[in-house]
């Protein structure tokens, strides 16, 4: 299936094919929800999404899953090296990092604003130094680079039926909603890394602080104050999902089933957290496989309808996916065919 995606995207250069295949493997291995939703995209656009995910995952692993025994200084050096590779590749230079090779090709093909990648790297750097956030506004500033820009990177690949700047705030909000969901699901694991992503003002409104969370994590004991704080965080996250919701109808119709499926699956994580009794300090909540399969089946049905309608549709406005650059490996075979950080 990977080869079919590459052929459909017109990616013929062996080095590029290897780079995209590496990114696809990262997505399949680490981003189960994201990868499942990606299967609902037109085949020629999937490699670009794998590239975006692969790069984000690689940077995230430098921060959160370094080589055993790696010191903070070594992680910082690895992140700087990745930034240097990114900067060089976005300027048209060579790189030995497969995830950067694929990312730079995708950025060029879809004319993705380079600032989104640089903002992402800035937020990754903060993870090496910042371990908590005093207010939700502080957290939102961090999430602009770690999550909102992921939605903005995706938008040119997905395509829109409205001017891209109209859809952009909703795409950014969906990225933030996904990451807030991850933060809520991973409270216990983040505590083990020395981090508390839920903002202190939200926690303190319910009498919760880092010390109480650490006590609960270590002892396995429950506390009603923590439960109420988690309820509040879930309610906040659902509000952000509602901010994002109008953006789905602004996408290219053949992209909507993918994003709707991702949104429903992630919303299901919030449901699973509640059904598990708000126990995320002690264990990760998991969406049942049967429920995931049902959502995916619904996405496939919607995709079939969208493809049938698209066959007779005329070309859309400028917000649709960009064609490959003239002379690129992608363009030579495909003609005008288009192209946190999720860890479920």
PDB file of N, CA, C and O in Angstrom, residues 63 79 119-133 137-146 195 197:
ATOM      1  N   UNK A  63      12.712  14.956  22.566  1.00  0.00           N
ATOM      2  CA  UNK A  63      12.369  15.605  23.835  1.00  0.00           C
ATOM      3  C   UNK A  63      11.886  14.598  24.873  1.00  0.00           C
ATOM      4  O   UNK A  63      12.316  14.622  26.030  1.00  0.00           O
ATOM      5  N   UNK A  79      18.198  18.382  19.419  1.00  0.00           N
ATOM      6  CA  UNK A  79      17.124  19.221  18.900  1.00  0.00           C
ATOM      7  C   UNK A  79      17.697  20.351  18.045  1.00  0.00           C
ATOM      8  O   UNK A  79      17.147  20.687  16.988  1.00  0.00           O
ATOM      9  N   UNK A 119       8.016  27.598  14.290  1.00  0.00           N
ATOM     10  CA  UNK A 119       7.253  27.751  15.534  1.00  0.00           C
ATOM     11  C   UNK A 119       7.153  26.421  16.277  1.00  0.00           C
ATOM     12  O   UNK A 119       7.206  26.378  17.516  1.00  0.00           O
ATOM     13  N   UNK A 120       7.003  25.350  15.530  1.00  0.00           N
ATOM     14  CA  UNK A 120       6.949  24.029  16.149  1.00  0.00           C
ATOM     15  C   UNK A 120       8.255  23.728  16.887  1.00  0.00           C
ATOM     16  O   UNK A 120       8.244  23.258  18.033  1.00  0.00           O
ATOM     17  N   UNK A 121       9.375  24.006  16.255  1.00  0.00           N
ATOM     18  CA  UNK A 121      10.665  23.727  16.893  1.00  0.00           C
ATOM     19  C   UNK A 121      10.862  24.584  18.141  1.00  0.00           C
ATOM     20  O   UNK A 121      11.472  24.135  19.122  1.00  0.00           O
ATOM     21  N   UNK A 122      10.341  25.802  18.125  1.00  0.00           N
ATOM     22  CA  UNK A 122      10.434  26.650  19.313  1.00  0.00           C
ATOM     23  C   UNK A 122       9.710  26.022  20.488  1.00  0.00           C
ATOM     24  O   UNK A 122      10.226  25.982  21.615  1.00  0.00           O
ATOM     25  N   UNK A 123       8.500  25.501  20.244  1.00  0.00           N
ATOM     26  CA  UNK A 123       7.756  24.862  21.331  1.00  0.00           C
ATOM     27  C   UNK A 123       8.437  23.586  21.802  1.00  0.00           C
ATOM     28  O   UNK A 123       8.431  23.274  22.994  1.00  0.00           O
ATOM     29  N   UNK A 124       9.044  22.837  20.874  1.00  0.00           N
ATOM     30  CA  UNK A 124       9.779  21.635  21.294  1.00  0.00           C
ATOM     31  C   UNK A 124      10.932  22.016  22.223  1.00  0.00           C
ATOM     32  O   UNK A 124      11.214  21.328  23.206  1.00  0.00           O
ATOM     33  N   UNK A 125      11.578  23.130  21.926  1.00  0.00           N
ATOM     34  CA  UNK A 125      12.660  23.594  22.793  1.00  0.00           C
ATOM     35  C   UNK A 125      12.170  23.950  24.182  1.00  0.00           C
ATOM     36  O   UNK A 125      12.874  23.729  25.177  1.00  0.00           O
ATOM     37  N   UNK A 126      10.954  24.472  24.272  1.00  0.00           N
ATOM     38  CA  UNK A 126      10.403  24.822  25.590  1.00  0.00           C
ATOM     39  C   UNK A 126      10.222  23.578  26.460  1.00  0.00           C
ATOM     40  O   UNK A 126      10.329  23.650  27.685  1.00  0.00           O
ATOM     41  N   UNK A 127       9.932  22.455  25.824  1.00  0.00           N
ATOM     42  CA  UNK A 127       9.737  21.233  26.592  1.00  0.00           C
ATOM     43  C   UNK A 127      10.999  20.785  27.318  1.00  0.00           C
ATOM     44  O   UNK A 127      10.924  19.976  28.246  1.00  0.00           O
ATOM     45  N   UNK A 128      12.139  21.278  26.889  1.00  0.00           N
ATOM     46  CA  UNK A 128      13.389  20.940  27.570  1.00  0.00           C
ATOM     47  C   UNK A 128      13.619  21.808  28.801  1.00  0.00           C
ATOM     48  O   UNK A 128      14.485  21.508  29.616  1.00  0.00           O
ATOM     49  N   UNK A 129      12.829  22.875  28.933  1.00  0.00           N
ATOM     50  CA  UNK A 129      13.072  23.837  30.011  1.00  0.00           C
ATOM     51  C   UNK A 129      11.847  24.096  30.883  1.00  0.00           C
ATOM     52  O   UNK A 129      11.977  24.299  32.097  1.00  0.00           O
ATOM     53  N   UNK A 130      10.664  24.102  30.288  1.00  0.00           N
ATOM     54  CA  UNK A 130       9.443  24.476  31.007  1.00  0.00           C
ATOM     55  C   UNK A 130       8.718  23.218  31.451  1.00  0.00           C
ATOM     56  O   UNK A 130       8.486  22.303  30.652  1.00  0.00           O
ATOM     57  N   UNK A 131       8.343  23.157  32.716  1.00  0.00           N
ATOM     58  CA  UNK A 131       7.686  21.953  33.250  1.00  0.00           C
ATOM     59  C   UNK A 131       6.245  22.184  33.681  1.00  0.00           C
ATOM     60  O   UNK A 131       5.569  21.226  34.069  1.00  0.00           O
ATOM     61  N   UNK A 132       5.760  23.416  33.633  1.00  0.00           N
ATOM     62  CA  UNK A 132       4.348  23.668  33.937  1.00  0.00           C
ATOM     63  C   UNK A 132       3.963  25.041  33.414  1.00  0.00           C
ATOM     64  O   UNK A 132       4.821  25.825  32.982  1.00  0.00           O
ATOM     65  N   UNK A 133       2.661  25.314  33.419  1.00  0.00           N
ATOM     66  CA  UNK A 133       2.127  26.563  32.876  1.00  0.00           C
ATOM     67  C   UNK A 133       1.173  27.177  33.893  1.00  0.00           C
ATOM     68  O   UNK A 133       0.251  26.497  34.375  1.00  0.00           O
ATOM     69  N   UNK A 137      -3.743  30.838  29.218  1.00  0.00           N
ATOM     70  CA  UNK A 137      -3.156  31.688  28.176  1.00  0.00           C
ATOM     71  C   UNK A 137      -1.693  31.322  27.939  1.00  0.00           C
ATOM     72  O   UNK A 137      -1.222  31.312  26.790  1.00  0.00           O
ATOM     73  N   UNK A 138      -0.969  31.034  29.013  1.00  0.00           N
ATOM     74  CA  UNK A 138       0.423  30.603  28.860  1.00  0.00           C
ATOM     75  C   UNK A 138       0.495  29.291  28.081  1.00  0.00           C
ATOM     76  O   UNK A 138       1.346  29.114  27.197  1.00  0.00           O
ATOM     77  N   UNK A 139      -0.398  28.368  28.410  1.00  0.00           N
ATOM     78  CA  UNK A 139      -0.409  27.081  27.716  1.00  0.00           C
ATOM     79  C   UNK A 139      -0.773  27.267  26.251  1.00  0.00           C
ATOM     80  O   UNK A 139      -0.197  26.616  25.369  1.00  0.00           O
ATOM     81  N   UNK A 140      -1.716  28.149  25.962  1.00  0.00           N
ATOM     82  CA  UNK A 140      -2.098  28.388  24.564  1.00  0.00           C
ATOM     83  C   UNK A 140      -0.927  28.921  23.758  1.00  0.00           C
ATOM     84  O   UNK A 140      -0.774  28.583  22.576  1.00  0.00           O
ATOM     85  N   UNK A 141      -0.099  29.757  24.369  1.00  0.00           N
ATOM     86  CA  UNK A 141       1.075  30.267  23.656  1.00  0.00           C
ATOM     87  C   UNK A 141       2.005  29.123  23.279  1.00  0.00           C
ATOM     88  O   UNK A 141       2.560  29.091  22.164  1.00  0.00           O
ATOM     89  N   UNK A 142       2.192  28.177  24.193  1.00  0.00           N
ATOM     90  CA  UNK A 142       3.004  26.994  23.891  1.00  0.00           C
ATOM     91  C   UNK A 142       2.330  26.158  22.800  1.00  0.00           C
ATOM     92  O   UNK A 142       2.981  25.708  21.848  1.00  0.00           O
ATOM     93  N   UNK A 143       1.021  25.948  22.916  1.00  0.00           N
ATOM     94  CA  UNK A 143       0.311  25.070  21.983  1.00  0.00           C
ATOM     95  C   UNK A 143       0.203  25.670  20.590  1.00  0.00           C
ATOM     96  O   UNK A 143      -0.055  24.936  19.624  1.00  0.00           O
ATOM     97  N   UNK A 144       0.395  26.975  20.456  1.00  0.00           N
ATOM     98  CA  UNK A 144       0.427  27.522  19.100  1.00  0.00           C
ATOM     99  C   UNK A 144       1.487  26.792  18.292  1.00  0.00           C
ATOM    100  O   UNK A 144       1.233  26.356  17.153  1.00  0.00           O
ATOM    101  N   UNK A 145       2.679  26.640  18.883  1.00  0.00           N
ATOM    102  CA  UNK A 145       3.760  25.983  18.158  1.00  0.00           C
ATOM    103  C   UNK A 145       3.689  24.475  18.178  1.00  0.00           C
ATOM    104  O   UNK A 145       4.119  23.827  17.220  1.00  0.00           O
ATOM    105  N   UNK A 146       3.157  23.904  19.245  1.00  0.00           N
ATOM    106  CA  UNK A 146       3.172  22.446  19.364  1.00  0.00           C
ATOM    107  C   UNK A 146       1.959  21.774  18.759  1.00  0.00           C
ATOM    108  O   UNK A 146       1.989  20.577  18.477  1.00  0.00           O
ATOM    109  N   UNK A 195       6.522  16.865  34.209  1.00  0.00           N
ATOM    110  CA  UNK A 195       5.743  17.935  33.601  1.00  0.00           C
ATOM    111  C   UNK A 195       4.287  17.873  34.040  1.00  0.00           C
ATOM    112  O   UNK A 195       3.728  16.793  34.233  1.00  0.00           O
ATOM    113  N   UNK A 197       1.043  19.643  32.285  1.00  0.00           N
ATOM    114  CA  UNK A 197       0.559  20.501  31.209  1.00  0.00           C
ATOM    115  C   UNK A 197      -0.769  21.164  31.541  1.00  0.00           C
ATOM    116  O   UNK A 197      -1.067  22.238  31.013  1.00  0.00           O
TER     117      UNK A 197
END
